[in-house]
Structures are given as C-alpha cells and as structure tokens.
Amino acid sequence: MIIRNKILNLYLFNLIFIGLLFVSSTTSIAQEVTEGQTYSPAGLSQEPVNVKSELFPTSSDEVGDTTFTIYGDASVPFKIYFVNGAQYDNIFNPNPTGIILNGREFNFFCSMEKSIRQNYSNVLEAKEFDYLGKSYLMLISFREDCLGDNCRYRCYNVFDITDKQSIRQTSFSSLFQGTDSFGDFNNDGKLDFLRVAPKPPKDHIAGEVVTNYLITSYTMRRGIPRQLTDQGNTYYLYVKGTEDVSNFNVLQAYWFFNIKNKDGENAEPTTYFAEYISFDPMYRYLYNPNGVRIEKNRWSVLVTDVGDLESAQEHCHIVNEYNIEDVFIMIDQYSGDITYQVFAGNFVSRESAEAYLKQLQTYGVDGQLVDFLKSY
C-alpha cells in the first residue's frame, strides 16, 4: 500500500508539473525569415507544424509489478510502463521502462543512433502534430544523465503514426524544447528537425553558461535521421542566443537561404567549422575531400588507406565515379606511420552503410564495414 501511494503521489506530481508547463507556454508563429537579424527556431521553416493536441495522462494502472501511465485521449492511445522491484538499481540495473503504442513496445532513447536505451520516462511534453500530410506523436523528457549542463538537454522520441500498423520511431537530443524543432527546412516536402548543441567560443571562461550554439538539420527517413548536406558541406548555423535558444543572432552560417548576421548584413556562406585547421592529424575527425570537417555519425565503409593526402583525395574522386557522392577522409596516426583513410558514407544506421558496401562490391572494391562508435 505504501508503494502504491508513492506511485500515485508521483503520478499527481507529474500531472501538476506538466500542467504548469502548459500554462506557461506560448504559441510560436513562423517569422519572416529574410528580415531582421534576430531569429527563432520557428523562423527557420516557412510553415510551422500543426499541433493537433497537447496530451496528458488520463489514468494509471498496475498489473503485477508494472505501473502504467495511460494516455487515453491520443489518436493512437498509448501507455508508458515502469517496472517496480527491489532487484532494480538506478545505476547497475535500472528499472525497465518504455512505451506501448498501438500494441507495440518501444524503448526510449536520447540519441539518433538509438544504441543505448533511456531508463528515465518522466514526460515533460507530449503532443500530436500534422505536417505535410503525415501525423506524428512527440514525447520530450529530460536526459538521463541530468547533471550540470546535461540538464539543459531534452530527449525527443518522435513516432510517425500515419500508418498505425507501421509506426516508425526517431530519437535525438537537443537544447531547444518544442515542436518548432520540426519543419521543412530544405523545401523537399519531407519533415526535418533541428538539433541544437552548445559550442563555446574560443574565449569562453570555464564555469560560465554557454550561450553560443551549433544548429544542424536532419531529415527523417523511415525513422533513420540523415544530416542535410550540400556536396559534402554541412548545413548549419553558429549562433549566440538566449539560454533556452528561443531567440538568437547568427554569427556564422551555411544555410538553405540567405541569412542575416547580428549586424543585419547578409551572412557569407561559410563551410562547417571553418575556424579549425583542415586535416588536423591530432584528432580522428572526418573530412570531406576539400578538408572541411564533417560531423561523424556511427557507420561507414573503409575503402582504402594510403600514405599521402593527394592519393586519398584521388581515391575519393574514384569512389565518386561509382555513383557514391558521400566520400570522406580520416587521418590515422596511431598505427605507426600517418595514413589517410578513405571512407564511403557517414550513416546513423548499419543498414545504410551495408548498402554502400554492396554497391562498392559490384565494382570490385573490397570495402570494410566500420563502426565509429566502437572503433574510434
């Protein structure tokens, strides 16, 4: 009875907390993106998403050792489960938790790779929205390792519920919270999302709150995010903004349309992380053939390794002739001599990298599947 009372108290607390968040929120309206020098996430998409409903728990239930928080008013009703028991430990053996949506069980994640499940399921925000003819369920929660700056992150678990028999899940983390993270940023008729991460300037003083951020964009394809790029150059905004990133000035940009900087002038297109030295041998960064540093995902195909940069760039051009556009170079100085490794693809999913591997094999190239997360 004591455990049940604690669970009910926690349930009531969550209802009150979510209600307060809802009352204090305001409706975002897409801004005119070509005027002024201050932007918001909503202003980066021509059309905002259409929020159908804000969702709250309608009831709770207990079956055996499992507590269910039920969202019965959703268009696809779902329930979040939490398994109780003395055998579970917050660190060494976390309580199992997840969501049951249309009879299917999904885990919570806080990264695009969906490699480590999230064991924290207190929902801060739950909404359904429509966009470009499709329907989505969005759940936002704290990041599990909520210590220091990590508490500024929010975990997104987004479900494409257009086809209720084939629901697809996308997960990511971002400092910004809300449906303004979503839109069609490259005007290709598909839903994209923004990820906001802190990126302090060179003169940042340790201990001070970081208010400089890197904003990157991704498209959602069958639950597998793919970063939006332009011939090897990553679309991004480097900005200075408010702590919740609801408003910001642009410092540096390579974006889909003309962006104005903090002085109200047109921001010159600048390739990703231009302040870094190209092909820095001290770190295992991923570069395009021109030396522009690229955000590294998890999976790729190692095509070859050579002893000099010029040869690596030439191999990149050869791989391009195999109808593969995404080719990259990474420097390996830990195997004795410095070598330049040539990679095809930069994927979140193993399946996408395996497709590149098969494509290379048809041209007689014996590539090797690489998991950056484990290998580097």
Tab-separated table of N, CA and C in Angstrom, residues 74-235:
chain	number	residue	atom	x	y	z
A	74	ALA	N	-5.204	10.249	-26.772
A	74	ALA	CA	-4.411	10.347	-28.001
A	74	ALA	C	-5.142	9.673	-29.155
A	75	SER	N	-4.847	10.106	-30.394
A	75	SER	CA	-5.486	9.480	-31.550
A	75	SER	C	-5.065	8.023	-31.677
A	76	VAL	N	-3.859	7.724	-31.236
A	76	VAL	CA	-3.411	6.337	-31.078
A	76	VAL	C	-3.093	6.173	-29.590
A	77	PRO	N	-4.048	5.715	-28.779
A	77	PRO	CA	-3.822	5.622	-27.329
A	77	PRO	C	-2.550	4.846	-27.000
A	78	PHE	N	-1.844	5.338	-25.987
A	78	PHE	CA	-0.606	4.672	-25.583
A	78	PHE	C	-0.466	4.712	-24.076
A	79	LYS	N	0.435	3.901	-23.572
A	79	LYS	CA	0.707	3.883	-22.137
A	79	LYS	C	2.194	3.691	-21.908
A	80	ILE	N	2.697	4.404	-20.924
A	80	ILE	CA	4.100	4.323	-20.537
A	80	ILE	C	4.203	3.395	-19.329
A	81	TYR	N	5.089	2.415	-19.412
A	81	TYR	CA	5.196	1.446	-18.322
A	81	TYR	C	6.486	1.644	-17.528
A	82	PHE	N	6.431	1.234	-16.289
A	82	PHE	CA	7.587	1.296	-15.390
A	82	PHE	C	7.515	0.078	-14.479
A	83	VAL	N	8.559	-0.745	-14.514
A	83	VAL	CA	8.579	-1.985	-13.743
A	83	VAL	C	9.190	-1.724	-12.375
A	84	ASN	N	8.462	-2.077	-11.315
A	84	ASN	CA	8.925	-1.884	-9.942
A	84	ASN	C	9.591	-3.158	-9.426
A	85	GLY	N	10.441	-3.009	-8.444
A	85	GLY	CA	11.049	-4.183	-7.826
A	85	GLY	C	12.323	-3.844	-7.088
A	86	ALA	N	12.544	-4.538	-5.958
A	86	ALA	CA	13.733	-4.287	-5.139
A	86	ALA	C	15.018	-4.689	-5.841
A	87	GLN	N	14.917	-5.531	-6.873
A	87	GLN	CA	16.122	-6.008	-7.557
A	87	GLN	C	16.721	-4.964	-8.482
A	88	TYR	N	15.988	-3.882	-8.737
A	88	TYR	CA	16.475	-2.879	-9.674
A	88	TYR	C	17.282	-1.801	-8.960
A	89	ASP	N	18.303	-1.304	-9.649
A	89	ASP	CA	19.171	-0.270	-9.112
A	89	ASP	C	19.299	0.832	-10.160
A	90	ASN	N	19.253	2.104	-9.737
A	90	ASN	CA	19.270	3.224	-10.687
A	90	ASN	C	20.488	3.205	-11.600
A	91	ILE	N	21.609	2.676	-11.106
A	91	ILE	CA	22.853	2.699	-11.872
A	91	ILE	C	23.156	1.338	-12.494
A	92	PHE	N	23.161	0.293	-11.672
A	92	PHE	CA	23.654	-1.008	-12.133
A	92	PHE	C	22.583	-1.867	-12.796
A	93	ASN	N	21.321	-1.658	-12.433
A	93	ASN	CA	20.251	-2.463	-13.015
A	93	ASN	C	18.973	-1.627	-13.036
A	94	PRO	N	18.899	-0.645	-13.942
A	94	PRO	CA	17.764	0.298	-13.944
A	94	PRO	C	16.421	-0.397	-14.169
A	95	ASN	N	15.383	0.191	-13.616
A	95	ASN	CA	14.033	-0.334	-13.826
A	95	ASN	C	13.662	-0.269	-15.300
A	96	PRO	N	13.155	-1.351	-15.877
A	96	PRO	CA	12.719	-1.311	-17.271
A	96	PRO	C	11.571	-0.322	-17.449
A	97	THR	N	11.635	0.443	-18.522
A	97	THR	CA	10.580	1.396	-18.837
A	97	THR	C	10.485	1.542	-20.351
A	98	GLY	N	9.358	2.031	-20.811
A	98	GLY	CA	9.170	2.196	-22.255
A	98	GLY	C	7.741	2.620	-22.539
A	99	ILE	N	7.348	2.515	-23.796
A	99	ILE	CA	6.017	2.935	-24.227
A	99	ILE	C	5.378	1.817	-25.047
A	100	ILE	N	4.107	1.581	-24.807
A	100	ILE	CA	3.333	0.632	-25.603
A	100	ILE	C	2.376	1.452	-26.455
A	101	LEU	N	2.608	1.420	-27.765
A	101	LEU	CA	1.884	2.257	-28.726
A	101	LEU	C	1.246	1.355	-29.770
A	102	ASN	N	-0.086	1.368	-29.807
A	102	ASN	CA	-0.849	0.511	-30.718
A	102	ASN	C	-0.444	-0.956	-30.572
A	103	GLY	N	-0.217	-1.368	-29.340
A	103	GLY	CA	0.113	-2.762	-29.064
A	103	GLY	C	1.569	-3.122	-29.239
A	104	ARG	N	2.379	-2.198	-29.739
A	104	ARG	CA	3.806	-2.446	-29.919
A	104	ARG	C	4.612	-1.788	-28.814
A	105	GLU	N	5.682	-2.445	-28.402
A	105	GLU	CA	6.533	-1.900	-27.345
A	105	GLU	C	7.741	-1.196	-27.956
A	106	PHE	N	7.987	0.025	-27.489
A	106	PHE	CA	9.142	0.804	-27.921
A	106	PHE	C	9.939	1.219	-26.690
A	107	ASN	N	11.250	1.300	-26.852
A	107	ASN	CA	12.108	1.838	-25.804
A	107	ASN	C	12.270	3.339	-25.993
A	108	PHE	N	12.684	4.017	-24.925
A	108	PHE	CA	13.029	5.430	-25.023
A	108	PHE	C	14.526	5.568	-25.286
A	109	PHE	N	14.890	6.527	-26.145
A	109	PHE	CA	16.290	6.797	-26.451
A	109	PHE	C	16.521	8.310	-26.366
A	110	CYS	N	17.796	8.691	-26.423
A	110	CYS	CA	18.133	10.110	-26.391
A	110	CYS	C	19.225	10.424	-27.411
A	111	SER	N	19.332	9.597	-28.435
A	111	SER	CA	20.337	9.827	-29.476
A	111	SER	C	19.816	9.274	-30.789
A	112	MET	N	20.350	9.793	-31.885
A	112	MET	CA	19.903	9.359	-33.199
A	112	MET	C	20.272	7.919	-33.491
A	113	GLU	N	21.357	7.427	-32.861
A	113	GLU	CA	21.797	6.070	-33.098
A	113	GLU	C	20.893	5.035	-32.438
A	114	LYS	N	20.138	5.457	-31.405
A	114	LYS	CA	19.264	4.556	-30.654
A	114	LYS	C	20.025	3.316	-30.182
A	115	SER	N	21.254	3.523	-29.725
A	115	SER	CA	22.092	2.401	-29.308
A	115	SER	C	21.986	2.128	-27.807
A	116	ILE	N	21.663	3.142	-27.011
A	116	ILE	CA	21.552	2.995	-25.557
A	116	ILE	C	20.164	3.430	-25.132
A	117	ARG	N	19.396	2.530	-24.542
A	117	ARG	CA	18.031	2.857	-24.157
A	117	ARG	C	18.026	3.793	-22.958
A	118	GLN	N	16.998	4.606	-22.891
A	118	GLN	CA	16.831	5.561	-21.809
A	118	GLN	C	15.970	4.917	-20.724
A	119	ASN	N	16.424	4.999	-19.478
A	119	ASN	CA	15.697	4.389	-18.372
A	119	ASN	C	14.945	5.420	-17.544
A	120	TYR	N	14.735	6.597	-18.107
A	120	TYR	CA	14.026	7.686	-17.438
A	120	TYR	C	12.856	8.073	-18.328
A	121	SER	N	11.647	7.997	-17.804
A	121	SER	CA	10.469	8.151	-18.672
A	121	SER	C	9.490	9.218	-18.207
A	122	ASN	N	9.924	10.150	-17.348
A	122	ASN	CA	9.031	11.243	-16.959
A	122	ASN	C	8.873	12.210	-18.126
A	123	VAL	N	7.686	12.295	-18.673
A	123	VAL	CA	7.434	13.073	-19.881
A	123	VAL	C	7.202	14.539	-19.522
A	124	LEU	N	7.979	15.438	-20.143
A	124	LEU	CA	7.800	16.873	-19.952
A	124	LEU	C	6.757	17.440	-20.899
A	125	GLU	N	6.693	16.868	-22.086
A	125	GLU	CA	5.797	17.412	-23.114
A	125	GLU	C	5.368	16.279	-24.031
A	126	ALA	N	4.085	16.178	-24.289
A	126	ALA	CA	3.550	15.169	-25.208
A	126	ALA	C	2.557	15.851	-26.139
A	127	LYS	N	2.810	15.761	-27.448
A	127	LYS	CA	1.947	16.424	-28.421
A	127	LYS	C	1.784	15.550	-29.649
A	128	GLU	N	0.655	15.747	-30.312
A	128	GLU	CA	0.464	15.192	-31.645
A	128	GLU	C	0.450	16.351	-32.629
A	129	PHE	N	1.118	16.171	-33.771
A	129	PHE	CA	1.093	17.222	-34.790
A	129	PHE	C	1.053	16.617	-36.174
A	130	ASP	N	0.515	17.407	-37.095
A	130	ASP	CA	0.458	17.017	-38.505
A	130	ASP	C	1.442	17.864	-39.287
A	131	TYR	N	2.016	17.270	-40.318
A	131	TYR	CA	2.887	18.050	-41.204
A	131	TYR	C	3.016	17.338	-42.537
A	132	LEU	N	2.757	18.073	-43.603
A	132	LEU	CA	2.917	17.589	-44.966
A	132	LEU	C	2.182	16.271	-45.187
A	133	GLY	N	0.957	16.212	-44.633
A	133	GLY	CA	0.101	15.050	-44.863
A	133	GLY	C	0.373	13.864	-43.971
A	134	LYS	N	1.274	14.002	-42.994
A	134	LYS	CA	1.577	12.887	-42.095
A	134	LYS	C	1.316	13.294	-40.646
A	135	SER	N	1.137	12.291	-39.788
A	135	SER	CA	0.833	12.519	-38.378
A	135	SER	C	1.954	11.988	-37.498
A	136	TYR	N	2.233	12.733	-36.418
A	136	TYR	CA	3.351	12.385	-35.549
A	136	TYR	C	2.952	12.532	-34.081
A	137	LEU	N	3.562	11.697	-33.242
A	137	LEU	CA	3.478	11.804	-31.795
A	137	LEU	C	4.863	12.170	-31.283
A	138	MET	N	4.949	13.234	-30.489
A	138	MET	CA	6.235	13.703	-29.962
A	138	MET	C	6.217	13.636	-28.438
A	139	LEU	N	7.216	12.982	-27.865
A	139	LEU	CA	7.405	12.931	-26.418
A	139	LEU	C	8.763	13.543	-26.088
A	140	ILE	N	8.789	14.440	-25.111
A	140	ILE	CA	10.035	15.086	-24.693
A	140	ILE	C	10.256	14.805	-23.218
A	141	SER	N	11.492	14.456	-22.863
A	141	SER	CA	11.836	14.177	-21.469
A	141	SER	C	13.224	14.726	-21.175
A	142	PHE	N	13.621	14.699	-19.897
A	142	PHE	CA	14.979	15.062	-19.528
A	142	PHE	C	15.955	13.998	-20.021
A	143	ARG	N	17.207	14.393	-20.194
A	143	ARG	CA	18.239	13.416	-20.463
A	143	ARG	C	18.549	12.670	-19.175
A	144	GLU	N	18.866	11.397	-19.306
A	144	GLU	CA	19.049	10.548	-18.129
A	144	GLU	C	20.211	11.004	-17.257
A	145	ASP	N	21.314	11.397	-17.877
A	145	ASP	CA	22.490	11.846	-17.124
A	145	ASP	C	22.351	13.337	-16.824
A	146	CYS	N	21.310	13.689	-16.094
A	146	CYS	CA	20.973	15.100	-15.849
A	146	CYS	C	21.838	15.662	-14.728
A	147	LEU	N	23.074	16.027	-15.087
A	147	LEU	CA	23.997	16.665	-14.163
A	147	LEU	C	24.637	17.855	-14.874
A	148	GLY	N	24.678	19.014	-14.209
A	148	GLY	CA	25.312	20.183	-14.801
A	148	GLY	C	24.649	20.587	-16.099
A	149	ASP	N	25.477	20.833	-17.125
A	149	ASP	CA	24.960	21.292	-18.416
A	149	ASP	C	24.088	20.252	-19.099
A	150	ASN	N	24.262	18.965	-18.746
A	150	ASN	CA	23.442	17.936	-19.377
A	150	ASN	C	21.958	18.117	-19.072
A	151	CYS	N	21.645	18.809	-17.966
A	151	CYS	CA	20.235	19.048	-17.624
A	151	CYS	C	19.582	20.032	-18.586
A	152	ARG	N	20.353	20.701	-19.405
A	152	ARG	CA	19.782	21.614	-20.382
A	152	ARG	C	19.263	20.863	-21.606
A	153	TYR	N	19.698	19.626	-21.785
A	153	TYR	CA	19.269	18.849	-22.945
A	153	TYR	C	17.862	18.299	-22.745
A	154	ARG	N	17.176	18.118	-23.857
A	154	ARG	CA	15.897	17.434	-23.871
A	154	ARG	C	15.987	16.237	-24.821
A	155	CYS	N	15.357	15.152	-24.427
A	155	CYS	CA	15.328	13.945	-25.255
A	155	CYS	C	14.026	13.904	-26.043
A	156	TYR	N	14.133	13.788	-27.344
A	156	TYR	CA	12.971	13.676	-28.219
A	156	TYR	C	12.798	12.226	-28.651
A	157	ASN	N	11.583	11.710	-28.497
A	157	ASN	CA	11.197	10.445	-29.108
A	157	ASN	C	9.961	10.732	-29.943
A	158	VAL	N	10.122	10.648	-31.260
A	158	VAL	CA	9.085	11.047	-32.209
A	158	VAL	C	8.635	9.815	-32.990
A	159	PHE	N	7.327	9.634	-33.069
A	159	PHE	CA	6.758	8.466	-33.738
A	159	PHE	C	5.903	8.914	-34.915
A	160	ASP	N	6.221	8.368	-36.094
A	160	ASP	CA	5.389	8.597	-37.275
A	160	ASP	C	4.208	7.638	-37.169
A	161	ILE	N	3.021	8.178	-36.856
A	161	ILE	CA	1.838	7.346	-36.629
A	161	ILE	C	0.859	7.449	-37.796
A	162	THR	N	1.354	7.881	-38.958
A	162	THR	CA	0.490	7.995	-40.137
A	162	THR	C	-0.131	6.650	-40.470
A	163	ASP	N	0.725	5.622	-40.536
A	163	ASP	CA	0.263	4.239	-40.733
A	163	ASP	C	0.357	3.546	-39.377
A	164	LYS	N	-0.767	3.355	-38.740
A	164	LYS	CA	-0.770	2.822	-37.381
A	164	LYS	C	-0.265	1.393	-37.305
A	165	GLN	N	-0.203	0.712	-38.445
A	165	GLN	CA	0.318	-0.649	-38.460
A	165	GLN	C	1.819	-0.697	-38.729
A	166	SER	N	2.395	0.442	-39.052
A	166	SER	CA	3.836	0.502	-39.343
A	166	SER	C	4.402	1.796	-38.760
A	167	ILE	N	4.426	1.866	-37.431
A	167	ILE	CA	4.887	3.060	-36.731
A	167	ILE	C	6.411	3.089	-36.718
A	168	ARG	N	6.989	4.256	-37.032
A	168	ARG	CA	8.445	4.407	-37.057
A	168	ARG	C	8.867	5.430	-36.003
A	169	GLN	N	9.986	5.142	-35.338
A	169	GLN	CA	10.457	5.971	-34.235
A	169	GLN	C	11.769	6.660	-34.601
A	170	THR	N	11.854	7.949	-34.282
A	170	THR	CA	13.087	8.717	-34.429
A	170	THR	C	13.421	9.337	-33.075
A	171	SER	N	14.695	9.320	-32.711
A	171	SER	CA	15.123	9.868	-31.423
A	171	SER	C	16.307	10.801	-31.627
A	172	PHE	N	16.389	11.840	-30.796
A	172	PHE	CA	17.542	12.733	-30.801
A	172	PHE	C	17.506	13.588	-29.550
A	173	SER	N	18.591	14.287	-29.286
A	173	SER	CA	18.653	15.208	-28.153
A	173	SER	C	18.926	16.613	-28.669
A	174	SER	N	18.476	17.614	-27.903
A	174	SER	CA	18.660	19.000	-28.301
A	174	SER	C	18.473	19.893	-27.083
A	175	LEU	N	19.122	21.066	-27.108
A	175	LEU	CA	18.925	22.020	-26.029
A	175	LEU	C	17.575	22.707	-26.127
A	176	PHE	N	17.046	22.809	-27.335
A	176	PHE	CA	15.773	23.507	-27.538
A	176	PHE	C	14.620	22.543	-27.326
A	177	GLN	N	13.527	23.027	-26.745
A	177	GLN	CA	12.371	22.187	-26.466
A	177	GLN	C	11.141	22.708	-27.185
A	178	GLY	N	10.503	21.841	-27.977
A	178	GLY	CA	9.233	22.214	-28.575
A	178	GLY	C	9.074	21.774	-30.012
A	179	THR	N	7.861	21.904	-30.532
A	179	THR	CA	7.568	21.477	-31.899
A	179	THR	C	8.212	22.378	-32.947
A	180	ASP	N	8.721	23.558	-32.545
A	180	ASP	CA	9.426	24.409	-33.503
A	180	ASP	C	10.746	23.789	-33.949
A	181	SER	N	11.120	22.682	-33.342
A	181	SER	CA	12.301	21.936	-33.796
A	181	SER	C	12.035	21.268	-35.142
A	182	PHE	N	10.767	21.212	-35.560
A	182	PHE	CA	10.397	20.468	-36.762
A	182	PHE	C	9.901	21.408	-37.850
A	183	GLY	N	10.129	21.023	-39.086
A	183	GLY	CA	9.678	21.803	-40.234
A	183	GLY	C	10.282	21.212	-41.496
A	184	ASP	N	10.066	21.890	-42.596
A	184	ASP	CA	10.683	21.506	-43.876
A	184	ASP	C	11.715	22.572	-44.195
A	185	PHE	N	12.946	22.353	-43.769
A	185	PHE	CA	13.963	23.397	-43.859
A	185	PHE	C	14.611	23.484	-45.235
A	186	ASN	N	14.638	22.376	-45.970
A	186	ASN	CA	15.250	22.392	-47.303
A	186	ASN	C	14.213	22.344	-48.426
A	187	ASN	N	12.924	22.494	-48.067
A	187	ASN	CA	11.843	22.573	-49.055
A	187	ASN	C	11.800	21.383	-50.016
A	188	ASP	N	11.942	20.176	-49.458
A	188	ASP	CA	11.845	18.981	-50.300
A	188	ASP	C	10.557	18.210	-50.030
A	189	GLY	N	9.656	18.791	-49.229
A	189	GLY	CA	8.380	18.144	-48.969
A	189	GLY	C	8.424	17.044	-47.931
A	190	LYS	N	9.503	16.977	-47.137
A	190	LYS	CA	9.634	15.947	-46.099
A	190	LYS	C	9.940	16.614	-44.765
A	191	LEU	N	9.513	15.971	-43.685
A	191	LEU	CA	9.719	16.530	-42.354
A	191	LEU	C	11.186	16.466	-41.960
A	192	ASP	N	11.708	17.580	-41.487
A	192	ASP	CA	13.079	17.671	-40.974
A	192	ASP	C	13.030	18.088	-39.509
A	193	PHE	N	14.176	18.015	-38.846
A	193	PHE	CA	14.246	18.529	-37.483
A	193	PHE	C	15.593	19.194	-37.247
A	194	LEU	N	15.615	20.088	-36.256
A	194	LEU	CA	16.825	20.802	-35.866
A	194	LEU	C	17.391	20.192	-34.588
A	195	ARG	N	18.698	20.137	-34.515
A	195	ARG	CA	19.352	19.745	-33.267
A	195	ARG	C	20.235	20.913	-32.830
A	196	VAL	N	20.068	21.347	-31.582
A	196	VAL	CA	20.815	22.473	-31.032
A	196	VAL	C	21.758	21.946	-29.956
A	197	ALA	N	23.046	22.258	-30.094
A	197	ALA	CA	24.053	21.805	-29.127
A	197	ALA	C	24.932	22.996	-28.748
A	198	PRO	N	25.420	23.047	-27.505
A	198	PRO	CA	26.296	24.156	-27.104
A	198	PRO	C	27.641	24.065	-27.798
A	199	LYS	N	28.168	25.203	-28.209
A	199	LYS	CA	29.505	25.260	-28.795
A	199	LYS	C	30.154	26.562	-28.335
A	200	PRO	N	30.937	26.516	-27.250
A	200	PRO	CA	31.502	27.746	-26.695
A	200	PRO	C	32.512	28.385	-27.642
A	201	PRO	N	32.636	29.712	-27.593
A	201	PRO	CA	33.667	30.388	-28.401
A	201	PRO	C	35.047	30.124	-27.824
A	202	LYS	N	36.064	30.510	-28.559
A	202	LYS	CA	37.436	30.240	-28.117
A	202	LYS	C	37.775	30.957	-26.818
A	203	ASP	N	37.162	32.113	-26.578
A	203	ASP	CA	37.475	32.884	-25.373
A	203	ASP	C	36.530	32.573	-24.220
A	204	HIS	N	35.834	31.457	-24.290
A	204	HIS	CA	34.885	31.110	-23.233
A	204	HIS	C	35.610	30.862	-21.912
A	205	ILE	N	35.048	31.372	-20.831
A	205	ILE	CA	35.599	31.187	-19.491
A	205	ILE	C	34.919	30.004	-18.827
A	206	ALA	N	35.718	29.054	-18.350
A	206	ALA	CA	35.181	27.849	-17.735
A	206	ALA	C	34.255	28.206	-16.573
A	207	GLY	N	33.108	27.529	-16.522
A	207	GLY	CA	32.143	27.768	-15.463
A	207	GLY	C	31.010	28.678	-15.860
A	208	GLU	N	31.200	29.491	-16.881
A	208	GLU	CA	30.131	30.371	-17.342
A	208	GLU	C	29.159	29.595	-18.229
A	209	VAL	N	27.893	30.019	-18.217
A	209	VAL	CA	26.879	29.374	-19.052
A	209	VAL	C	27.189	29.628	-20.531
A	210	VAL	N	27.169	28.586	-21.325
A	210	VAL	CA	27.428	28.709	-22.761
A	210	VAL	C	26.164	29.203	-23.459
A	211	THR	N	26.272	30.305	-24.183
A	211	THR	CA	25.137	30.838	-24.943
A	211	THR	C	25.439	30.897	-26.436
A	212	ASN	N	26.510	30.229	-26.858
A	212	ASN	CA	26.791	30.038	-28.279
A	212	ASN	C	26.410	28.603	-28.631
A	213	TYR	N	25.732	28.455	-29.771
A	213	TYR	CA	25.183	27.146	-30.106
A	213	TYR	C	25.439	26.804	-31.573
A	214	LEU	N	25.494	25.511	-31.827
A	214	LEU	CA	25.573	24.997	-33.187
A	214	LEU	C	24.227	24.365	-33.519
A	215	ILE	N	23.597	24.843	-34.588
A	215	ILE	CA	22.307	24.316	-35.030
A	215	ILE	C	22.520	23.556	-36.334
A	216	THR	N	22.182	22.284	-36.323
A	216	THR	CA	22.290	21.451	-37.522
A	216	THR	C	20.919	20.862	-37.839
A	217	SER	N	20.746	20.424	-39.075
A	217	SER	CA	19.433	19.960	-39.530
A	217	SER	C	19.516	18.541	-40.073
A	218	TYR	N	18.427	17.812	-39.895
A	218	TYR	CA	18.349	16.408	-40.303
A	218	TYR	C	16.987	16.143	-40.910
A	219	THR	N	16.933	15.183	-41.805
A	219	THR	CA	15.658	14.766	-42.359
A	219	THR	C	15.305	13.406	-41.773
A	220	MET	N	13.993	13.134	-41.654
A	220	MET	CA	13.530	11.877	-41.080
A	220	MET	C	13.098	10.941	-42.201
A	221	ARG	N	13.851	9.868	-42.387
A	221	ARG	CA	13.549	8.884	-43.424
A	221	ARG	C	13.378	7.517	-42.781
A	222	ARG	N	12.115	7.091	-42.653
A	222	ARG	CA	11.806	5.780	-42.096
A	222	ARG	C	12.435	5.576	-40.723
A	223	GLY	N	12.439	6.634	-39.913
A	223	GLY	CA	12.964	6.529	-38.570
A	223	GLY	C	14.468	6.643	-38.468
A	224	ILE	N	15.156	6.843	-39.598
A	224	ILE	CA	16.617	6.949	-39.598
A	224	ILE	C	16.996	8.371	-39.998
A	225	PRO	N	17.506	9.184	-39.071
A	225	PRO	CA	17.867	10.570	-39.418
A	225	PRO	C	19.067	10.618	-40.358
A	226	ARG	N	19.039	11.578	-41.254
A	226	ARG	CA	20.166	11.804	-42.156
A	226	ARG	C	20.466	13.302	-42.165
A	227	GLN	N	21.718	13.644	-41.877
A	227	GLN	CA	22.080	15.059	-41.808
A	227	GLN	C	22.013	15.687	-43.196
A	228	LEU	N	21.495	16.900	-43.255
A	228	LEU	CA	21.348	17.591	-44.525
A	228	LEU	C	22.661	18.266	-44.905
A	229	THR	N	23.154	17.945	-46.085
A	229	THR	CA	24.430	18.474	-46.565
A	229	THR	C	24.286	18.945	-47.999
A	230	ASP	N	25.279	19.677	-48.442
A	230	ASP	CA	25.314	20.203	-49.806
A	230	ASP	C	26.688	19.922	-50.386
A	231	GLN	N	26.797	18.835	-51.175
A	231	GLN	CA	28.062	18.454	-51.797
A	231	GLN	C	29.185	18.362	-50.762
A	232	GLY	N	28.885	17.690	-49.669
A	232	GLY	CA	29.885	17.491	-48.628
A	232	GLY	C	29.916	18.565	-47.565
A	233	ASN	N	29.284	19.711	-47.807
A	233	ASN	CA	29.241	20.785	-46.818
A	233	ASN	C	27.983	20.653	-45.967
A	234	THR	N	28.152	20.684	-44.659
A	234	THR	CA	27.022	20.542	-43.750
A	234	THR	C	26.266	21.860	-43.609
A	235	TYR	N	24.951	21.803	-43.722
A	235	TYR	CA	24.136	22.982	-43.432
A	235	TYR	C	24.144	23.218	-41.922
